[in-house]
Short mmCIF file of C-alpha atoms in Angstrom, two decimals:
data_model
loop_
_atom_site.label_atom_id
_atom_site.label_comp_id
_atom_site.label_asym_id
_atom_site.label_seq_id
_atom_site.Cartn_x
_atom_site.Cartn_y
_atom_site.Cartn_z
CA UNK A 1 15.92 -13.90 -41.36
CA UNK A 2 14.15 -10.55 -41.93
CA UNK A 3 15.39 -9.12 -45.56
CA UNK A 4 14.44 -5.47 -44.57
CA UNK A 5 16.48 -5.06 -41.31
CA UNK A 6 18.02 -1.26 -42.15
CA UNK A 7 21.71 -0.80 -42.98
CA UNK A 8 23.72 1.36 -40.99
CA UNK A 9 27.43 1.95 -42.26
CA UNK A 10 30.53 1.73 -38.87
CA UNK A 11 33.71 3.46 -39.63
CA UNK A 12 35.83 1.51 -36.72
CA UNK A 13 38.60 4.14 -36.18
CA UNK A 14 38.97 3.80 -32.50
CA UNK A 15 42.05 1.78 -33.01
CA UNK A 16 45.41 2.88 -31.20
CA UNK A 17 47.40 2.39 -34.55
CA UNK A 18 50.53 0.85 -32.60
CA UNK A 19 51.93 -0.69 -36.43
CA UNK A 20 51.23 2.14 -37.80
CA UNK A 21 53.10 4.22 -35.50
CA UNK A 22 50.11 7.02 -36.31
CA UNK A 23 46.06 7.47 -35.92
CA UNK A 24 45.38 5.58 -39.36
CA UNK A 25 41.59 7.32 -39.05
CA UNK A 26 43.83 10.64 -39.59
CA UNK A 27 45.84 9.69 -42.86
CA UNK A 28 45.27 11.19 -45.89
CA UNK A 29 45.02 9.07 -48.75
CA UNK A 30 41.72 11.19 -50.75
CA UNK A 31 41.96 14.46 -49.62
CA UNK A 32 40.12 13.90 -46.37
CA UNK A 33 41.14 12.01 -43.62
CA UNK A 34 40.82 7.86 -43.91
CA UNK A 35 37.86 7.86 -41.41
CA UNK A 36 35.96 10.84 -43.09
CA UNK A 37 36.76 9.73 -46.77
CA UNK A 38 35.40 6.54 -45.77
CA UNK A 39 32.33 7.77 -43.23
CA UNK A 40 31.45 9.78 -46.93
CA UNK A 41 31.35 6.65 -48.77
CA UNK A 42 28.94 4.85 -46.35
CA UNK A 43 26.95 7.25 -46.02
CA UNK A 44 25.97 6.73 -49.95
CA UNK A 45 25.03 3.15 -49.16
CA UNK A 46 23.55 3.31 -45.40
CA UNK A 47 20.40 4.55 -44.09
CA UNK A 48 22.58 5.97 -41.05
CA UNK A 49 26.55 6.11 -40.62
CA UNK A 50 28.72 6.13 -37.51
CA UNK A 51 32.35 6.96 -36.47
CA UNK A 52 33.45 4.45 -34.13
CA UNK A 53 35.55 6.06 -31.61
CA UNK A 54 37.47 5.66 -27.86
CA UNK A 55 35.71 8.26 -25.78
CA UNK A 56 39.23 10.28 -25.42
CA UNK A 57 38.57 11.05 -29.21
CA UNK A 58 34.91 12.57 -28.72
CA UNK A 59 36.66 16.32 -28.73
CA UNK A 60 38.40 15.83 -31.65
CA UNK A 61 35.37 14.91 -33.63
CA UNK A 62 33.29 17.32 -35.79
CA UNK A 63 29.29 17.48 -35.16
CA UNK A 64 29.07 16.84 -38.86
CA UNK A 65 29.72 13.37 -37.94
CA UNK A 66 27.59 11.00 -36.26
CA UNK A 67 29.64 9.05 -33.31
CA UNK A 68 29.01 6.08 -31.30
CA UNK A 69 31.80 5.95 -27.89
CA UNK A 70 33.75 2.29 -27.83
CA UNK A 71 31.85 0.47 -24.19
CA UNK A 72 35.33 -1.02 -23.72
CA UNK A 73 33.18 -4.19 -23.01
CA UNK A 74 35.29 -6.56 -25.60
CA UNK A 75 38.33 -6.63 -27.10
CA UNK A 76 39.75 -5.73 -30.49
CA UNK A 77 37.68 -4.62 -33.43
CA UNK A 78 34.60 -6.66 -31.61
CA UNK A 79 35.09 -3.02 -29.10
CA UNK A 80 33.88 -0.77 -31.21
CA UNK A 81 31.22 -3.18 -33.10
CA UNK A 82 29.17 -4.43 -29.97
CA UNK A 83 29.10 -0.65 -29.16
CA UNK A 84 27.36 -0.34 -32.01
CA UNK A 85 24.84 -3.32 -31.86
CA UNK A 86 24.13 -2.34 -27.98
CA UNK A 87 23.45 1.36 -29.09
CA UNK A 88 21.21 0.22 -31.91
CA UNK A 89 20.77 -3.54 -31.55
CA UNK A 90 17.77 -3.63 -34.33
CA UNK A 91 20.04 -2.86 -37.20
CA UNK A 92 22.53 -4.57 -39.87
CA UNK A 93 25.76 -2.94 -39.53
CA UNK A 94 28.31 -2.03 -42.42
CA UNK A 95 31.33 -1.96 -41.39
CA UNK A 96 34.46 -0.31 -42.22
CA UNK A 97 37.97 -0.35 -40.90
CA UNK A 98 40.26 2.28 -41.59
CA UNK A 99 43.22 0.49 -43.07
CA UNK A 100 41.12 -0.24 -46.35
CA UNK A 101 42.79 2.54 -48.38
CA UNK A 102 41.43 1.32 -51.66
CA UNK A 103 37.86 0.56 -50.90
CA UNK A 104 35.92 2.95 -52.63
CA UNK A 105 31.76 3.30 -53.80
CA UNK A 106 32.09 0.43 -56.53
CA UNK A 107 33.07 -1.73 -54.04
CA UNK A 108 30.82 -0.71 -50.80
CA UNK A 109 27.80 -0.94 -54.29
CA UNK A 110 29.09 -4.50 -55.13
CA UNK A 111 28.86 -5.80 -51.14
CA UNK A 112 25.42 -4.21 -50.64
CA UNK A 113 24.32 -5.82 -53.53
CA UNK A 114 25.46 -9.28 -52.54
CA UNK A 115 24.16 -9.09 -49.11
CA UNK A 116 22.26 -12.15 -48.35
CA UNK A 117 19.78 -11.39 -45.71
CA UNK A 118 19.30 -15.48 -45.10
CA UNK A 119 23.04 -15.61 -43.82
CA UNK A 120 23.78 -13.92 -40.40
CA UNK A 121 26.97 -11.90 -42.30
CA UNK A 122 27.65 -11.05 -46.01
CA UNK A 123 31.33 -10.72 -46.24
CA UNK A 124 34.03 -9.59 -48.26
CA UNK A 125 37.24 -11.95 -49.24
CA UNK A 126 39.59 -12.46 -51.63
CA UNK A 127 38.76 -14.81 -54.14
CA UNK A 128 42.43 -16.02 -54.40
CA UNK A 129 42.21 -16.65 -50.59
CA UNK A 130 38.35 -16.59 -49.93
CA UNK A 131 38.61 -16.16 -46.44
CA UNK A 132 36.18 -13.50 -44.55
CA UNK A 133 36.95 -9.78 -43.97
CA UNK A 134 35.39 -8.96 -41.06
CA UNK A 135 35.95 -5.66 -41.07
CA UNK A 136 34.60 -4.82 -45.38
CA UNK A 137 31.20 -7.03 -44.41
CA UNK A 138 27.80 -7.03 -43.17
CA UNK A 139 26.79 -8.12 -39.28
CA UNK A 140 23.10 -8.48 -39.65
CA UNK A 141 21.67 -8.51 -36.16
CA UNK A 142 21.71 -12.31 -35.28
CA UNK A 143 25.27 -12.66 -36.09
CA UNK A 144 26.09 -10.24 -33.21
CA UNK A 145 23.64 -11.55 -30.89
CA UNK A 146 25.80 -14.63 -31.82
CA UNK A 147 29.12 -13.05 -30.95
CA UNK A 148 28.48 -11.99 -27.77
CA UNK A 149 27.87 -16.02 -27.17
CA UNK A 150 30.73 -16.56 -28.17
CA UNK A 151 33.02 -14.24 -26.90
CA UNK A 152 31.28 -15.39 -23.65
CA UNK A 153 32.30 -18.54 -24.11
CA UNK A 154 35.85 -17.51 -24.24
CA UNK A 155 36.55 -17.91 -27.91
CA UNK A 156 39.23 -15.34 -27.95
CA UNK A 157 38.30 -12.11 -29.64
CA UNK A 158 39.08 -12.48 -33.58
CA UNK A 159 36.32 -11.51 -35.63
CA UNK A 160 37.49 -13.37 -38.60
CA UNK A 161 37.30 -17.18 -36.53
CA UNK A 162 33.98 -16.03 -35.61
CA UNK A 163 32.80 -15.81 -39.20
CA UNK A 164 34.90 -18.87 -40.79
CA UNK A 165 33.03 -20.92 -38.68
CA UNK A 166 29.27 -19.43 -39.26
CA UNK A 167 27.16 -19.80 -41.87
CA UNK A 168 27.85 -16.75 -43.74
CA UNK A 169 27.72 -15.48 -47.43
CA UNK A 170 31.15 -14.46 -48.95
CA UNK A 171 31.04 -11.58 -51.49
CA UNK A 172 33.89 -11.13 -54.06
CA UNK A 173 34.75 -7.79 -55.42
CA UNK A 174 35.61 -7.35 -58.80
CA UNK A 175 38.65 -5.60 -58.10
CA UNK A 176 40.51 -7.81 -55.36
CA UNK A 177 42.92 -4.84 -54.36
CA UNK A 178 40.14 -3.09 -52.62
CA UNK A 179 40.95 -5.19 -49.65
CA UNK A 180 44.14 -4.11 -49.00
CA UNK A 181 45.09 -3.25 -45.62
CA UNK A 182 47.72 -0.90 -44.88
CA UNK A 183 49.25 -1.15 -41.14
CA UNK A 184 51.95 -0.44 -41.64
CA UNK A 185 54.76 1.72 -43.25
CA UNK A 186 55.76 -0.30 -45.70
CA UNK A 187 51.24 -1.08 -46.21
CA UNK A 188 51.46 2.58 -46.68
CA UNK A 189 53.88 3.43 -49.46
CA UNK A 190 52.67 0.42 -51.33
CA UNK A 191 49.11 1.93 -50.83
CA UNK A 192 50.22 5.35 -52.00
CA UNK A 193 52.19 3.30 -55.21
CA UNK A 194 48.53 1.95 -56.26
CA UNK A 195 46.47 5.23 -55.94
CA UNK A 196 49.24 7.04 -58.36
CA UNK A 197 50.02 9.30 -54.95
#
């Protein structure tokens, strides 16, 4: 595996939010909305960083950010991160949902530094349930080449089967909460109760 394939950082906020109930890309949890706050944060760690987005968004955007338009080509979160590969299919891809209110620069410093180039994905997970989170973890290139394969082969489209079963490195962080997802209301006020909002 090449060790010096670039790092671009994917903020997937193309998501319709149906849990929610609202864009989760728009909420504000630190001063800025969720998919800015966290397109700010990989841009400190990434060569180049992208906001994923459904093309119905494009208006909405700012030129301050950089954008990459979903292909619709696959379903789920695998939408808006095969986009990305097609558009720039040389390059390791960071990537970020938007329901990680708690991830912040320690944490994005603490994945790029466990990133293990000889693995096809470097992965965040709970070390209390070390399972992979696809969407806090690093696709080098081969490991989407790979799941295109096997989306093709009509795996179903979870990202997270994909990488239990490949041979991928699992990073820790050293504060577990980082990986909280909020989808939800309840996800929400819990997440507010943790930042002190």
């Amino acid at each position: 595996m090449i060790s010096n394939v670039k790092l671009y950082g994917l903020v997937l906020s193309g998501g319709k939010s149906t849990r929610m109930g609202n864009d989760k890309g728009l909420i504000t949890y630190h001063q800025l909305p969720q998919r800015e706050h966290l397109y700010q944060l990989l841009s400190k760690v990434c060569e180049r960083t992208f906001l994923s987005i459904r093309s119905d968004q494009e208006e909405e955007i700012s030129q301050d950010f950089e954008t990459l338009i979903d292909q619709d080509e696959y379903r789920g979160p695998y939408n808006g991160l095969l986009s990305a590969h097609a558009a720039y299919p040389e390059a390791a891809w960071l990537v970020l949902a938007c329901d990680l209110p708690l991830i912040d620069i320690k944490a994005l410093q603490e994945l790029v530094a466990g990133r293990n180039t000889q693995k096809i994905a470097s992965a965040f997970a709970n070390v209390d349930d070390p399972l992979p989170e696809p969407l806090c973890a690093i696709w080098e290139p081969e490991s989407l080449e790979q799941s295109i394969a096997y989306l093709n082969n009509g795996n179903g489209s979870c990202p997270r089967k994909f990488l239990i079963n490949a041979d991928i490195h699992l990073v820790f962080p050293r504060n577990k909460e980082v990986l909280l997802n909020a989808n939800s209301k309840e996800d929400y006020s819990q997440a507010l109760q943790k930042l002190g909002l």
